[in-house]
Amino acid sequence: MKKIFSGSTLKIVAMFFMVIDHLGQVVLKNGIILNAPYSMFTDEQFSDLMSAVNICHILGRISFPIFCFLLVEGFLHTHSLKKYFFNLGLFAIISEPIYDLACTGNVFSLQQQNVLFTLLLGLIVIATIRKFHEKGIISLVIVAIGASLSYIFNFDGWYYGIALISIFYLLHDMRMMKYGMSILAMFVCGLDFTINGLFDPYFLTSVFSLVFISLYNGNRGIKMKYLFYIFYPLHLLILFLVSILLIKTL
């Protein structure tokens, strides 16, 4: 299969599905469903709205594994790891009040922290693993600590994100093993260990993200170094403002 996606193309794909996911959460759910008068919709219309939210979330599952993959690629090719840490940390802090506002309606909330913190922690994990020369037992301990911290501090994606980032790094050059372990992580982190879990649409779209990743050609593509950093808080702010406007018209 011809590898047609550069790093910048993958990033745009991930951003596209991320916007769909957040559109469902911020505009449809937080904006319309939670604020519309009960008499405004019939039961059928309300059911359709809920289905639309679920579809947005299902499609949105494609984005996260791609971002985890791109984080590892960035780590392996960066000219300045310190700058990589700084940019992720800075924009995680900048994005947090906007993320809280979009998700909870409050400027400050400890309910969940934005995904840039998850990516930052994942970066710390793989940088620490490399420092210890990727030794097996030590690597597992580092991953376990990172996964636990992501859960304790309620980072978006929790241990799922740390697991994927670690797999993409540790198995970087073992293509089939990398994809197999990624699928296993997606299944296990879905917490449905029955046969139904294998056909869960959230799991299936997560797995489908690996199709995009498998088409990565190793090229950087268009230089868009700060696009995602800026786009992440900006799109959340825009979606929040749209939801406010919709609420006022209800």
CSV table of C-alpha atoms in Angstrom, one decimal:
chain,number,residue,atom,x,y,z
A,1,MET,CA,0.0,0.0,0.0
A,2,LYS,CA,1.4,3.4,-1.0
A,3,LYS,CA,2.2,5.7,1.9
A,4,ILE,CA,0.6,9.0,1.0
A,5,PHE,CA,0.3,10.9,4.3
A,6,SER,CA,3.0,13.3,5.5
A,7,GLY,CA,3.1,14.3,9.2
A,8,SER,CA,1.3,17.6,8.4
A,9,THR,CA,-1.5,15.7,6.6
A,10,LEU,CA,-1.9,13.3,9.5
A,11,LYS,CA,-2.1,16.3,11.8
A,12,ILE,CA,-4.9,17.9,9.7
A,13,VAL,CA,-6.8,14.6,9.7
A,14,ALA,CA,-6.5,14.3,13.5
A,15,MET,CA,-7.6,17.9,13.9
A,16,PHE,CA,-10.6,17.4,11.7
A,17,PHE,CA,-11.9,14.5,13.7
A,18,MET,CA,-11.1,16.3,16.9
A,19,VAL,CA,-13.3,19.2,15.9
A,20,ILE,CA,-16.2,16.8,15.1
A,21,ASP,CA,-15.8,15.2,18.6
A,22,HIS,CA,-15.8,18.6,20.3
A,23,LEU,CA,-18.7,19.9,18.2
A,24,GLY,CA,-20.8,17.0,19.6
A,25,GLN,CA,-19.8,17.7,23.2
A,26,VAL,CA,-19.6,21.5,23.4
A,27,VAL,CA,-22.3,22.6,20.9
A,28,LEU,CA,-24.8,19.8,20.6
A,29,LYS,CA,-24.7,18.4,24.1
A,30,ASN,CA,-23.5,21.2,26.4
A,31,GLY,CA,-25.1,23.9,24.3
A,32,ILE,CA,-28.4,22.5,23.0
A,33,ILE,CA,-29.4,19.3,24.8
A,34,LEU,CA,-28.6,20.5,28.3
A,35,ASN,CA,-30.3,23.9,27.8
A,36,ALA,CA,-33.2,23.5,25.5
A,37,PRO,CA,-36.7,23.5,27.0
A,38,TYR,CA,-38.2,20.1,27.2
A,39,SER,CA,-41.1,21.2,25.0
A,40,MET,CA,-38.8,22.3,22.2
A,41,PHE,CA,-38.2,18.8,20.9
A,42,THR,CA,-40.3,15.8,20.4
A,43,ASP,CA,-38.9,12.5,21.9
A,44,GLU,CA,-37.9,11.5,18.4
A,45,GLN,CA,-36.0,14.7,17.8
A,46,PHE,CA,-34.3,14.5,21.1
A,47,SER,CA,-33.3,10.9,20.3
A,48,ASP,CA,-31.9,12.1,17.0
A,49,LEU,CA,-29.8,14.8,18.8
A,50,MET,CA,-28.4,12.2,21.2
A,51,SER,CA,-27.5,10.0,18.3
A,52,ALA,CA,-25.8,12.9,16.6
A,53,VAL,CA,-23.7,13.5,19.7
A,54,ASN,CA,-22.7,9.8,19.8
A,55,ILE,CA,-21.8,9.8,16.2
A,56,CYS,CA,-19.5,12.8,16.8
A,57,HIS,CA,-17.8,11.1,19.7
A,58,ILE,CA,-17.4,7.8,17.7
A,59,LEU,CA,-15.8,9.6,14.8
A,60,GLY,CA,-13.7,11.7,17.2
A,61,ARG,CA,-12.0,8.5,18.5
A,62,ILE,CA,-10.0,8.5,15.3
A,63,SER,CA,-8.0,11.6,16.3
A,64,PHE,CA,-6.4,10.7,19.6
A,65,PRO,CA,-4.2,7.7,18.5
A,66,ILE,CA,-3.0,9.9,15.6
A,67,PHE,CA,-1.9,12.7,18.0
A,68,CYS,CA,-0.2,10.1,20.2
A,69,PHE,CA,1.7,8.7,17.1
A,70,LEU,CA,2.7,12.2,16.0
A,71,LEU,CA,4.0,13.0,19.5
A,72,VAL,CA,6.4,10.1,19.3
A,73,GLU,CA,7.5,11.1,15.8
A,74,GLY,CA,8.1,14.6,17.0
A,75,PHE,CA,10.1,13.2,19.9
A,76,LEU,CA,12.3,11.1,17.6
A,77,HIS,CA,13.0,14.0,15.2
A,78,THR,CA,13.0,17.1,17.4
A,79,HIS,CA,16.1,19.3,17.4
A,80,SER,CA,15.3,20.6,20.9
A,81,LEU,CA,13.6,18.3,23.4
A,82,LYS,CA,13.6,21.2,25.9
A,83,LYS,CA,11.7,23.4,23.5
A,84,TYR,CA,9.2,20.5,22.8
A,85,PHE,CA,8.6,20.2,26.5
A,86,PHE,CA,8.2,24.0,26.9
A,87,ASN,CA,5.7,24.4,24.0
A,88,LEU,CA,3.5,21.5,25.2
A,89,GLY,CA,3.6,22.7,28.8
A,90,LEU,CA,2.9,26.4,27.9
A,91,PHE,CA,0.0,25.7,25.7
A,92,ALA,CA,-1.4,23.1,28.1
A,93,ILE,CA,-1.6,25.8,30.7
A,94,ILE,CA,-3.0,28.4,28.2
A,95,SER,CA,-5.6,26.0,27.0
A,96,GLU,CA,-6.8,24.7,30.4
A,97,PRO,CA,-9.2,27.6,31.3
A,98,ILE,CA,-10.7,27.5,27.8
A,99,TYR,CA,-11.0,23.7,28.0
A,100,ASP,CA,-12.7,24.0,31.4
A,101,LEU,CA,-15.0,26.7,30.0
A,102,ALA,CA,-16.0,24.7,27.0
A,103,CYS,CA,-16.6,21.5,28.9
A,104,THR,CA,-18.0,22.7,32.2
A,105,GLY,CA,-19.0,26.3,31.7
A,106,ASN,CA,-16.5,27.4,34.4
A,107,VAL,CA,-13.1,29.0,33.9
A,108,PHE,CA,-11.6,26.7,36.5
A,109,SER,CA,-12.5,23.1,37.0
A,110,LEU,CA,-10.6,20.0,38.3
A,111,GLN,CA,-13.2,17.7,36.7
A,112,GLN,CA,-10.7,16.9,33.8
A,113,GLN,CA,-7.5,18.4,32.4
A,114,ASN,CA,-7.0,19.0,28.7
A,115,VAL,CA,-5.3,16.5,26.4
A,116,LEU,CA,-2.1,18.6,26.1
A,117,PHE,CA,-1.3,17.6,29.6
A,118,THR,CA,-1.7,14.0,28.6
A,119,LEU,CA,0.7,14.4,25.7
A,120,LEU,CA,3.1,16.3,27.9
A,121,LEU,CA,3.1,13.5,30.4
A,122,GLY,CA,3.5,10.9,27.6
A,123,LEU,CA,6.5,12.9,26.4
A,124,ILE,CA,8.0,12.8,29.9
A,125,VAL,CA,7.4,9.1,30.0
A,126,ILE,CA,9.2,8.2,26.7
A,127,ALA,CA,12.0,10.7,27.4
A,128,THR,CA,12.6,9.0,30.8
A,129,ILE,CA,12.5,5.5,29.1
A,130,ARG,CA,15.1,6.6,26.6
A,131,LYS,CA,17.3,7.9,29.4
A,132,PHE,CA,17.3,4.5,31.0
A,133,HIS,CA,18.2,3.0,27.6
A,134,GLU,CA,14.7,1.3,27.1
A,135,LYS,CA,15.4,-1.4,29.7
A,136,GLY,CA,12.4,-3.8,29.9
A,137,ILE,CA,11.4,-3.8,33.5
A,138,ILE,CA,12.3,-0.2,34.1
A,139,SER,CA,10.3,0.9,31.0
A,140,LEU,CA,7.2,-0.9,32.3
A,141,VAL,CA,7.6,0.7,35.7
A,142,ILE,CA,7.9,4.2,34.1
A,143,VAL,CA,4.8,3.5,31.9
A,144,ALA,CA,2.9,2.3,35.0
A,145,ILE,CA,3.8,5.4,36.9
A,146,GLY,CA,2.8,7.7,34.0
A,147,ALA,CA,-0.5,5.9,33.5
A,148,SER,CA,-1.3,6.2,37.2
A,149,LEU,CA,-0.5,9.9,37.3
A,150,SER,CA,-2.7,10.5,34.2
A,151,TYR,CA,-5.6,8.8,36.1
A,152,ILE,CA,-4.9,10.6,39.4
A,153,PHE,CA,-4.8,14.0,37.8
A,154,ASN,CA,-7.8,13.3,35.4
A,155,PHE,CA,-5.9,14.0,32.3
A,156,ASP,CA,-8.0,13.7,29.1
A,157,GLY,CA,-7.4,10.2,27.8
A,158,TRP,CA,-6.0,8.9,31.1
A,159,TYR,CA,-3.8,5.7,31.0
A,160,TYR,CA,-5.1,5.0,27.4
A,161,GLY,CA,-3.0,7.9,26.1
A,162,ILE,CA,0.1,6.9,28.1
A,163,ALA,CA,-0.2,3.3,26.9
A,164,LEU,CA,-0.5,4.3,23.2
A,165,ILE,CA,2.4,6.7,23.4
A,166,SER,CA,4.6,4.1,25.0
A,167,ILE,CA,3.7,1.5,22.5
A,168,PHE,CA,4.3,3.7,19.5
A,169,TYR,CA,7.7,4.5,21.0
A,170,LEU,CA,8.9,1.2,22.3
A,171,LEU,CA,7.7,-0.7,19.3
A,172,HIS,CA,8.4,2.0,16.8
A,173,ASP,CA,10.4,-0.2,14.3
A,174,MET,CA,8.2,-3.3,14.8
A,175,ARG,CA,5.3,-2.5,12.6
A,176,MET,CA,3.0,-5.5,13.1
A,177,MET,CA,3.7,-5.8,16.8
A,178,LYS,CA,3.1,-2.0,17.2
A,179,TYR,CA,-0.3,-2.2,15.6
A,180,GLY,CA,-1.2,-5.4,17.4
A,181,MET,CA,-0.3,-4.0,20.8
A,182,SER,CA,-2.1,-0.7,20.0
A,183,ILE,CA,-5.3,-2.6,19.2
A,184,LEU,CA,-4.9,-4.6,22.4
A,185,ALA,CA,-4.5,-1.3,24.4
A,186,MET,CA,-7.6,0.1,22.7
A,187,PHE,CA,-9.6,-3.0,23.6
A,188,VAL,CA,-8.4,-3.2,27.2
A,189,CYS,CA,-8.8,0.5,27.9
A,190,GLY,CA,-12.4,0.3,26.6
A,191,LEU,CA,-13.1,-1.8,29.7
A,192,ASP,CA,-15.6,-4.1,27.9
A,193,PHE,CA,-14.0,-7.5,27.8
A,194,THR,CA,-16.9,-9.3,26.3
A,195,ILE,CA,-17.4,-10.1,22.6
A,196,ASN,CA,-19.5,-6.9,22.4
A,197,GLY,CA,-16.4,-4.9,23.2
A,198,LEU,CA,-14.9,-6.1,19.9
A,199,PHE,CA,-17.8,-4.6,18.0
A,200,ASP,CA,-18.2,-1.4,20.0
A,201,PRO,CA,-18.1,1.5,17.5
A,202,TYR,CA,-15.8,3.5,19.7
A,203,PHE,CA,-13.3,0.7,19.6
A,204,LEU,CA,-13.7,0.2,15.9
A,205,THR,CA,-13.1,3.8,15.0
A,206,SER,CA,-10.1,3.9,17.3
A,207,VAL,CA,-8.7,0.9,15.5
A,208,PHE,CA,-9.5,2.6,12.1
A,209,SER,CA,-7.1,5.4,13.1
A,210,LEU,CA,-4.3,2.9,12.6
A,211,VAL,CA,-5.2,2.9,8.9
A,212,PHE,CA,-4.3,6.6,8.6
A,213,ILE,CA,-1.1,6.0,10.7
A,214,SER,CA,0.0,3.1,8.5
A,215,LEU,CA,-0.1,5.4,5.5
A,216,TYR,CA,2.5,7.8,7.0
A,217,ASN,CA,5.4,8.2,4.7
A,218,GLY,CA,7.9,9.5,7.2
A,219,ASN,CA,8.0,13.0,5.7
A,220,ARG,CA,7.3,16.1,7.7
A,221,GLY,CA,5.2,17.8,5.0
A,222,ILE,CA,4.1,21.4,5.3
A,223,LYS,CA,5.7,23.4,8.1
A,224,MET,CA,3.0,24.0,10.6
A,225,LYS,CA,4.9,23.8,13.9
A,226,TYR,CA,2.6,25.9,16.0
A,227,LEU,CA,-0.7,25.3,14.2
A,228,PHE,CA,-2.0,22.6,16.5
A,229,TYR,CA,-0.9,24.5,19.7
A,230,ILE,CA,-2.9,27.5,18.6
A,231,PHE,CA,-5.7,25.7,17.0
A,232,TYR,CA,-6.5,23.5,20.0
A,233,PRO,CA,-7.6,26.3,22.4
A,234,LEU,CA,-8.9,28.5,19.6
A,235,HIS,CA,-11.4,25.9,18.2
A,236,LEU,CA,-12.6,25.2,21.8
A,237,LEU,CA,-13.2,28.9,22.3
A,238,ILE,CA,-15.1,29.2,19.0
A,239,LEU,CA,-17.3,26.2,19.8
A,240,PHE,CA,-18.0,27.5,23.2
A,241,LEU,CA,-19.1,30.9,21.8
A,242,VAL,CA,-21.3,29.2,19.2
A,243,SER,CA,-22.9,27.2,22.1
A,244,ILE,CA,-23.6,30.4,24.0
A,245,LEU,CA,-25.2,32.0,21.0
A,246,LEU,CA,-27.4,28.9,20.5
A,247,ILE,CA,-28.4,28.9,24.2
A,248,LYS,CA,-29.5,32.5,23.9
A,249,THR,CA,-31.8,31.7,20.9
A,250,LEU,CA,-33.4,28.7,22.6
